[in-house]
PDB file of C-alpha atoms in Angstrom:
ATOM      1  CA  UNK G1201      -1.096  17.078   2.587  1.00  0.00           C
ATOM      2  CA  UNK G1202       0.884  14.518   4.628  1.00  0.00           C
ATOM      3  CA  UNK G1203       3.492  12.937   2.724  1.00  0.00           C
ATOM      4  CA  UNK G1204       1.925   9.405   3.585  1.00  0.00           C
ATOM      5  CA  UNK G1205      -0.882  10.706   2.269  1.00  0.00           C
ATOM      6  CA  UNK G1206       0.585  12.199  -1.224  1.00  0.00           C
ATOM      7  CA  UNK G1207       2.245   8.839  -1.512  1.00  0.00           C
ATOM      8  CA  UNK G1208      -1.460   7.056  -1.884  1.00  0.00           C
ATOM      9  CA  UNK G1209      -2.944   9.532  -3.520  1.00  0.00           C
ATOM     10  CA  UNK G1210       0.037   8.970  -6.038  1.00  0.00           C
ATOM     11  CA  UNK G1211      -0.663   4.711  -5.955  1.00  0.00           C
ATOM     12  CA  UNK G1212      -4.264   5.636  -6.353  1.00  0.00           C
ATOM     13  CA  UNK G1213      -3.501   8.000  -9.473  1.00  0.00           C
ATOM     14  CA  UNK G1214      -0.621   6.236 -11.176  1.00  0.00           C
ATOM     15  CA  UNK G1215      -1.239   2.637 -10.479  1.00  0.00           C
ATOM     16  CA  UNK G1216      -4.338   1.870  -9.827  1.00  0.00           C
ATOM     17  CA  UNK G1217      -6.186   4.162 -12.462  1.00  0.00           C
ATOM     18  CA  UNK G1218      -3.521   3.890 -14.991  1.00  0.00           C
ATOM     19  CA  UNK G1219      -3.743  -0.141 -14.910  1.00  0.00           C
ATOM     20  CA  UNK G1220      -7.222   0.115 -15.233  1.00  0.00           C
ATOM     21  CA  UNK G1221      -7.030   2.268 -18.638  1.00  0.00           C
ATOM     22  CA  UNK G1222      -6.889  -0.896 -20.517  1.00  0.00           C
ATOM     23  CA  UNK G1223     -10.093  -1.583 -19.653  1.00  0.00           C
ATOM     24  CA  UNK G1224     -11.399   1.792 -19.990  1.00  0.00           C
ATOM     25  CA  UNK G1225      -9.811   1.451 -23.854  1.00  0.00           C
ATOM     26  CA  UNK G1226     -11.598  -2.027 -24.481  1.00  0.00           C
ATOM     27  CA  UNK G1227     -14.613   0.155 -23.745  1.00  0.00           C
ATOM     28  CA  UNK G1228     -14.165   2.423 -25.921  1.00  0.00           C
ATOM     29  CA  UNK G1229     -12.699   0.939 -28.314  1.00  0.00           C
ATOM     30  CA  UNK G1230     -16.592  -1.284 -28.329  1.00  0.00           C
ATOM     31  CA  UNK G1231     -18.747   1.940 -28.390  1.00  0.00           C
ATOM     32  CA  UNK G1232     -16.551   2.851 -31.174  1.00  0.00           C
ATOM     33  CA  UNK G1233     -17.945   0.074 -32.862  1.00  0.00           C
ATOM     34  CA  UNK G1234     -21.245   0.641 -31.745  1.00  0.00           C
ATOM     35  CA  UNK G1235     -21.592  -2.281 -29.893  1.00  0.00           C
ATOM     36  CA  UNK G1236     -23.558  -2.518 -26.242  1.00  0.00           C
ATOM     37  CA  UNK G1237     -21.033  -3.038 -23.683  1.00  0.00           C
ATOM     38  CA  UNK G1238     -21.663  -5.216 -20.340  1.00  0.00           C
ATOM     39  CA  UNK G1239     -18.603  -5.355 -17.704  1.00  0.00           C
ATOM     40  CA  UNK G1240     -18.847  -9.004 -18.424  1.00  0.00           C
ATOM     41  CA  UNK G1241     -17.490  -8.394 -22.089  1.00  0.00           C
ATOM     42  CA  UNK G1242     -14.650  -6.200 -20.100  1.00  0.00           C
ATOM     43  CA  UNK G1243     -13.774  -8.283 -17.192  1.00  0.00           C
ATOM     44  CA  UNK G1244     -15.260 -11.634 -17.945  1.00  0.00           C
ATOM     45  CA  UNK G1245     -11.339 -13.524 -18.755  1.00  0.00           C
ATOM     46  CA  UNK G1246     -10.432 -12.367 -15.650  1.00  0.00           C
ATOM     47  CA  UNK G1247      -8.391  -9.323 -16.801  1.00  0.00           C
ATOM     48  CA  UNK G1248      -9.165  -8.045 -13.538  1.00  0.00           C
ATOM     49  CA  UNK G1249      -7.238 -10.228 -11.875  1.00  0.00           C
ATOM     50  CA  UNK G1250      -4.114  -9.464 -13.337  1.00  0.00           C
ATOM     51  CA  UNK G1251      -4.329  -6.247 -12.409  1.00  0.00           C
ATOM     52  CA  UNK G1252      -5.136  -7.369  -8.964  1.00  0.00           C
ATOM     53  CA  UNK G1253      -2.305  -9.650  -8.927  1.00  0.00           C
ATOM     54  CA  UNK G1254      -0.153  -7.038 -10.266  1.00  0.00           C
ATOM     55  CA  UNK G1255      -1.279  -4.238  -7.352  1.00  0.00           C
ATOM     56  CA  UNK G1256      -0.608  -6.761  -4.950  1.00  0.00           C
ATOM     57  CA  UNK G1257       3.000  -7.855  -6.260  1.00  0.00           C
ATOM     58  CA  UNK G1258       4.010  -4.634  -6.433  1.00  0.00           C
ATOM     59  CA  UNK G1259       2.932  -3.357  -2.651  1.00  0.00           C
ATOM     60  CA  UNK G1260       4.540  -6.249  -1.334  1.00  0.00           C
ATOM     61  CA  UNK G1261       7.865  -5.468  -2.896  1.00  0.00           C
ATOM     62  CA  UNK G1262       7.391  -1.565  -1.207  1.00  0.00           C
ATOM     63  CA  UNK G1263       7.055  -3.318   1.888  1.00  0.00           C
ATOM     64  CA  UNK G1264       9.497  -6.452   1.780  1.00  0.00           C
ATOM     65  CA  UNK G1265      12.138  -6.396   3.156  1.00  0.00           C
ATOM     66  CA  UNK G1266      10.746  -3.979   6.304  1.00  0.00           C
ATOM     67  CA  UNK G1267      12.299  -3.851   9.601  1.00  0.00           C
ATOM     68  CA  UNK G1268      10.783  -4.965  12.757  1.00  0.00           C
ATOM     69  CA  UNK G1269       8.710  -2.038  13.832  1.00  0.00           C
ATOM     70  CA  UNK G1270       5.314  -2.694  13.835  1.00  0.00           C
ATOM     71  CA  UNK G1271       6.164  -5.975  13.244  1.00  0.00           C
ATOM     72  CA  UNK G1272       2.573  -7.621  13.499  1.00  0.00           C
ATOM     73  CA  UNK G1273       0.935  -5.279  11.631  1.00  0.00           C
ATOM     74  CA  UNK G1274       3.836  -5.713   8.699  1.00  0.00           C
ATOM     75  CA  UNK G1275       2.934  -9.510   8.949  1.00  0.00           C
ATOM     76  CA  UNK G1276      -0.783  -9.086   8.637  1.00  0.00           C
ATOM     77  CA  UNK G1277      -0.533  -7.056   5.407  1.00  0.00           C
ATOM     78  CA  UNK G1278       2.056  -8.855   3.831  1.00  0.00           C
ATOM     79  CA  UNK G1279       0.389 -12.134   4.600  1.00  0.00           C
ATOM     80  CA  UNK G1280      -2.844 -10.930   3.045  1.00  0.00           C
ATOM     81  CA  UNK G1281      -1.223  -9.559   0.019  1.00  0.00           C
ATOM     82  CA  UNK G1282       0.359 -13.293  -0.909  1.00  0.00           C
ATOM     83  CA  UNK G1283      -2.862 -14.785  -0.299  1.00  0.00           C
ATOM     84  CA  UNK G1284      -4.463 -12.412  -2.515  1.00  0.00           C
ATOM     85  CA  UNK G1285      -1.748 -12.975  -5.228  1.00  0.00           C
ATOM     86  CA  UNK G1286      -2.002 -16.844  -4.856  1.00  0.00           C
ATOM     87  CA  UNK G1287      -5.685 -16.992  -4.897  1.00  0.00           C
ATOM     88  CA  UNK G1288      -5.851 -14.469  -7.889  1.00  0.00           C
ATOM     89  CA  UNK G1289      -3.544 -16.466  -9.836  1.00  0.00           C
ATOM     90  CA  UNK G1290      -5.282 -19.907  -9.049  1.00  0.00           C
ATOM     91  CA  UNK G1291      -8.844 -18.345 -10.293  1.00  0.00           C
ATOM     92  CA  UNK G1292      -6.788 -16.638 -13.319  1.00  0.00           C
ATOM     93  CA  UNK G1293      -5.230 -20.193 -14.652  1.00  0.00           C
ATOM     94  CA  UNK G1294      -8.670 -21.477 -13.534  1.00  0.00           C
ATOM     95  CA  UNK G1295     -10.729 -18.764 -16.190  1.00  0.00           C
ATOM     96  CA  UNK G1296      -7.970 -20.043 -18.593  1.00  0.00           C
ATOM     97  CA  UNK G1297      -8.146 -23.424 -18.888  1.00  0.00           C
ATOM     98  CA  UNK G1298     -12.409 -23.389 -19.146  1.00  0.00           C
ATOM     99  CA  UNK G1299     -13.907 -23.540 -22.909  1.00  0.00           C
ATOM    100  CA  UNK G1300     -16.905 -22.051 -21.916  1.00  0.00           C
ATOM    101  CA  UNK G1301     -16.432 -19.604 -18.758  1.00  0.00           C
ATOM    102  CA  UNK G1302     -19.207 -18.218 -17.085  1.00  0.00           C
ATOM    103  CA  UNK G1303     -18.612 -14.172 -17.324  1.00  0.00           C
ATOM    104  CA  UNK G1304     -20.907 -13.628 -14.865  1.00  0.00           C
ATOM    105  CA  UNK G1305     -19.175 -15.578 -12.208  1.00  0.00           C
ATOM    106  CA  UNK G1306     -15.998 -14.396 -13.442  1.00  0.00           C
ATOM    107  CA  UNK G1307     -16.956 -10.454 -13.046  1.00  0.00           C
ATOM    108  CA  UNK G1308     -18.510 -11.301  -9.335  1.00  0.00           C
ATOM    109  CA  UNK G1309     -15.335 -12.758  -8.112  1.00  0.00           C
ATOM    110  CA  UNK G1310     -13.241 -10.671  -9.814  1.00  0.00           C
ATOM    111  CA  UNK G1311     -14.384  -7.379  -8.314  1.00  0.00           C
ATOM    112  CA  UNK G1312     -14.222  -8.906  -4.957  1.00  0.00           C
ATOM    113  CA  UNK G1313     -10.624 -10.256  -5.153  1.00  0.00           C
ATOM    114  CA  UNK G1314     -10.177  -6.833  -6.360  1.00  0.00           C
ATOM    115  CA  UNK G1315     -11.658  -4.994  -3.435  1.00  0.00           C
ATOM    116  CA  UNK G1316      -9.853  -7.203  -1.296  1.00  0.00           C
ATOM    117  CA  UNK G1317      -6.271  -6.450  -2.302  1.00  0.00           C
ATOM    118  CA  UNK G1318      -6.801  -2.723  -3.059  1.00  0.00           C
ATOM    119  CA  UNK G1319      -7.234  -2.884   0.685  1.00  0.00           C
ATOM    120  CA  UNK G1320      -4.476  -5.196   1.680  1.00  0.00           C
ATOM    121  CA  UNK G1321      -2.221  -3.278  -0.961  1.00  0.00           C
ATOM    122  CA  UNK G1322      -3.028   0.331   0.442  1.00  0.00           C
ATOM    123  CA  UNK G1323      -1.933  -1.363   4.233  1.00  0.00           C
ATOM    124  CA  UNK G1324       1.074  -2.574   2.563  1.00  0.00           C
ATOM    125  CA  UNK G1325       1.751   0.722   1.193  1.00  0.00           C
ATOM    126  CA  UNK G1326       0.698   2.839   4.529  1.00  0.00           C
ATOM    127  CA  UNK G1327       3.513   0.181   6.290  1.00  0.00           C
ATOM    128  CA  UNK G1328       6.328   0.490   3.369  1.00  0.00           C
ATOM    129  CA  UNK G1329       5.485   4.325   3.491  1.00  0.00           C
ATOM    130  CA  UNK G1330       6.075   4.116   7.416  1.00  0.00           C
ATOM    131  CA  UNK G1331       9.540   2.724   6.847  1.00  0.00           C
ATOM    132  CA  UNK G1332      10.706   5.128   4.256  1.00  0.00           C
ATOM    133  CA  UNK G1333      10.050   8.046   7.029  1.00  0.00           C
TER     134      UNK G1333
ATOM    135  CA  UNK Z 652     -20.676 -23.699  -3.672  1.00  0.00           C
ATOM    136  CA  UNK Z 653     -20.460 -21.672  -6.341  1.00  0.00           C
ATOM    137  CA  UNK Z 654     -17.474 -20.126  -8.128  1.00  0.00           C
ATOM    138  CA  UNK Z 655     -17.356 -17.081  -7.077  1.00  0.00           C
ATOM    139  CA  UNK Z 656     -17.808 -17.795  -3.377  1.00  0.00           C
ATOM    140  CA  UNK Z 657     -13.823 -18.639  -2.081  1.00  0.00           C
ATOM    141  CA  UNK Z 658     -13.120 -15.239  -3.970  1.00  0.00           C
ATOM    142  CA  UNK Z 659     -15.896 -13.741  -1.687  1.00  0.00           C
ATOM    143  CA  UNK Z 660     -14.382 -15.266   0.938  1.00  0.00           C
ATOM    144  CA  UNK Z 661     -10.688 -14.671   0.424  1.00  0.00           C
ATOM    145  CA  UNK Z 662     -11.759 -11.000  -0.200  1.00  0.00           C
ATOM    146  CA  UNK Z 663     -13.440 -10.383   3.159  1.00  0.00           C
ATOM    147  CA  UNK Z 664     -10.473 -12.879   4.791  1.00  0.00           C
ATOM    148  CA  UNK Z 665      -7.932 -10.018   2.915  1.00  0.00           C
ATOM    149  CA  UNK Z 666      -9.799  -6.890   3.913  1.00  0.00           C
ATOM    150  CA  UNK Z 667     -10.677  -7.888   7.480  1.00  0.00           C
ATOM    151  CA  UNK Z 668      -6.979  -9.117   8.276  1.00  0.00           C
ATOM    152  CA  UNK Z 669      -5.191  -6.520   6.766  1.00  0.00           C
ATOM    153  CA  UNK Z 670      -7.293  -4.082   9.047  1.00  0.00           C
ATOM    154  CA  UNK Z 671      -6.707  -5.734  12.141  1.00  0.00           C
ATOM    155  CA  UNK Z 672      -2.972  -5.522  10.384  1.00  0.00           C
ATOM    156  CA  UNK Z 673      -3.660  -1.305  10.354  1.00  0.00           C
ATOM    157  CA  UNK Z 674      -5.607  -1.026  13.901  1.00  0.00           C
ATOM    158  CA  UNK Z 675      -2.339  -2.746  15.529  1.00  0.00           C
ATOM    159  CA  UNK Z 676      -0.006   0.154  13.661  1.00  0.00           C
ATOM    160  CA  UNK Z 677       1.802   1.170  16.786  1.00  0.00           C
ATOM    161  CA  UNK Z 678       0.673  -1.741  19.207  1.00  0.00           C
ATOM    162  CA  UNK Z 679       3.445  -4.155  18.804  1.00  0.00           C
ATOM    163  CA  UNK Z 680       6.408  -4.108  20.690  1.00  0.00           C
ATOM    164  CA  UNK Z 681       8.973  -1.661  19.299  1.00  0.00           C
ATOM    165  CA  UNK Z 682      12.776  -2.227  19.244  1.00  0.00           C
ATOM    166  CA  UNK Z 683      14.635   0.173  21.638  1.00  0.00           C
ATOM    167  CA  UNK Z 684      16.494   2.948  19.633  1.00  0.00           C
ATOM    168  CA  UNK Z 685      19.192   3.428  21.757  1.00  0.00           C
ATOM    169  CA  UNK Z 686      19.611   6.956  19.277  1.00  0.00           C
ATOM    170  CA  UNK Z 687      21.984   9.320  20.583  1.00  0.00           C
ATOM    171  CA  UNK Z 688      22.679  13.041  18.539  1.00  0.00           C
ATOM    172  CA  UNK Z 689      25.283  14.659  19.544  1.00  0.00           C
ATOM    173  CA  UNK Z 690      26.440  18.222  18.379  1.00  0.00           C
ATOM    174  CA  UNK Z 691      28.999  20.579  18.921  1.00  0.00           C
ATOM    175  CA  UNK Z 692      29.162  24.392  18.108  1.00  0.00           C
ATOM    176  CA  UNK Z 693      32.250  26.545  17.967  1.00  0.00           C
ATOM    177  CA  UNK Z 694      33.578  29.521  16.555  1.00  0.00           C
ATOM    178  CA  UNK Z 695      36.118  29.739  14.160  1.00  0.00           C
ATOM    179  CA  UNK Z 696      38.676  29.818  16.388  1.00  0.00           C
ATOM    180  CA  UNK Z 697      37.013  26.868  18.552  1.00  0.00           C
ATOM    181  CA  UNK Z 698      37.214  28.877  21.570  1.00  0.00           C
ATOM    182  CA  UNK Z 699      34.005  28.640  22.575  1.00  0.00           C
ATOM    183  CA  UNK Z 700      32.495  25.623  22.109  1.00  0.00           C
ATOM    184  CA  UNK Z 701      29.352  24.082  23.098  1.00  0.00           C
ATOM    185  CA  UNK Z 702      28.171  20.329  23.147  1.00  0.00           C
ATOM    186  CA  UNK Z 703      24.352  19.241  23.330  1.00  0.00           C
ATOM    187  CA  UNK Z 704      23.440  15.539  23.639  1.00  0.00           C
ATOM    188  CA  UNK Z 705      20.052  14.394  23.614  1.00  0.00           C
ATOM    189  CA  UNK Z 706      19.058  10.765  23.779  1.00  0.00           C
ATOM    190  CA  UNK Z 707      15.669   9.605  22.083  1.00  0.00           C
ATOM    191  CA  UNK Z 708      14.530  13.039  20.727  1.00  0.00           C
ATOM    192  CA  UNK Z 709      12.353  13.927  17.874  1.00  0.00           C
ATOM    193  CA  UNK Z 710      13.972  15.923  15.295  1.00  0.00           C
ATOM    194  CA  UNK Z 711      12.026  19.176  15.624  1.00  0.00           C
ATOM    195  CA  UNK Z 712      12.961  18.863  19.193  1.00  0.00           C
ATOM    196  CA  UNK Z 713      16.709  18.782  18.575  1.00  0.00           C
ATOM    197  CA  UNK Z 714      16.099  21.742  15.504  1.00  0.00           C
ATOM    198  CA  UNK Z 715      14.476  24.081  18.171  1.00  0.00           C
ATOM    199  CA  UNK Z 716      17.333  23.265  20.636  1.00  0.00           C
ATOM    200  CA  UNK Z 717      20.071  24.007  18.062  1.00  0.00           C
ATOM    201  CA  UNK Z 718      18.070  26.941  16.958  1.00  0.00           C
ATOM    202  CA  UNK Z 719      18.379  28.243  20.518  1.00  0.00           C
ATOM    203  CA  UNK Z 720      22.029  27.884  20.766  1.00  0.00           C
ATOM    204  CA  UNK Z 721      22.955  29.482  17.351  1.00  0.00           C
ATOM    205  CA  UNK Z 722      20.959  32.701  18.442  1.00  0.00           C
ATOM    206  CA  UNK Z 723      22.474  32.892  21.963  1.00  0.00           C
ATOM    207  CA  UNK Z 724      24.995  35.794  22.309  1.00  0.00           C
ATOM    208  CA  UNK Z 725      27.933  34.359  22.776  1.00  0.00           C
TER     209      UNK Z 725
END
C-alpha cells in the first residue's frame, strides 16, 4: 500500500469513522431504550454538520500553508473546503436559531454538505499528502 | 426553493470543483528545481576519491548510481 494511500485509509479510519461514533452512540444509546430510531432523530440539529465542518477545518490546515506545485489544483480544493465550512456553519446557526426545525430538511441537506466535503477534504488531503513527500 | 436545495447545490459545486482541482494534479506549471546532489567517495586515506553530480534526478536514480560506485573495485 502506497503511503498516500495508508494516509487516507488512516483519515477514513480515525477521523471520519471515529467522529461519526457519536452518532452511532445516540443510536444505541435509543435502542437501549427501546425506542424506534429514524436518522432524523440522529441528524435532524444538524450534528452532521459539525462534523462536516470539523473534516473540512482540519484538511485545510494539512494543506495550508502548501507550496506552489500544483498550484491550481491546491486552489481548487482549498477553495472548496472554505466554502463548505462557511456554508455548513451558516445552515448550522440557521438549524439553531429555528423553534420548530424541519428534521427532514435538515437530514437531506445535511448528508449532502456531507458528501460534498468528504470529497473536497480527501483532495485536500491527497494535495497536503503530496507535499509531505 | 426549498431548504435543503443551496446545500444540494453547494455539495455538487464542492464535489465537482474539487475534482477538476484532482484531474489538474500535475497540469499546472511547476517551479524549476534547479536540485543539484553532489557526492563524493574516498577511502580512508582520501586517495582515491570520486565525485558524482547529477542535476534533476530521482532518488532511486542517484541510490543505484551510488550503489554502483561503492561496489566498483577500486
Amino acid at each position: 500500500m502506497t503511503s498516500r494511500a495508508e494516509k487516507l485509509v488512516r483519515w477514513l479510519m480515525f477521523s471520519v469513522l471515529v467522529s461519526l461514533v457519536p452518532l452511532a452512540m445516540t443510536y444505541f444509546g435509543l435502542r437501549l431504550d427501546r425506542r424506534q430510531v429514524h436518522l432524523e432523530m440522529l441528524l435532524g440539529r444538524g450534528e452532521l454538520l459539525l462534523i462536516s465542518t470539523t473534516l473540512g477545518a482540519a484538511a485545510l490546515g494539512e494543506l495550508l500553508p502548501g507550496g506552489r506545485d500544483n498550484a491550481i489544483g491546491k486552489l481548487l480544493a482549498a477553495g472548496t473546503s472554505r466554502v463548505g465550512i462557511l456554508v455548513c456553519s451558516f445552515y448550522f446557526a440557521t438549524i439553531q436559531s429555528r423553534t420548530a426545525p424541519d428534521a427532514q430538511a435538515i437530514l437531506a441537506a445535511s448528508v449532502w454538505l456531507f458528501t460534498g466535503m468528504l470529497v473536497a477534504s480527501a483532495i485536500c488531503l491527497f494535495y497536503a499528502n503530496q507535499e509531505a513527500r | 426553493m426549498s431548504f435543503e436545495t443551496p446545500a444540494v447545490i453547494a455539495s455538487i459545486f464542492m464535489m465537482s470543483l474539487s475534482v477538476l482541482g484532482l484531474v489538474l494534479n500535475g497540469r499546472s506549471a511547476q517551479p524549476p528545481k534547479d536540485r543539484t546532489i553532489t557526492i563524493t567517495i574516498e577511502d580512508s586515506t582520501g586517495a582515491r576519491a570520486r565525485t558524482v553530480t547529477h542535476s534533476d534526478r530521482g532518488v532511486d536514480e542517484l541510490k543505484r548510481v551510488v550503489d554502483r560506485l561503492l561496489t566498483q573495485p577500486s
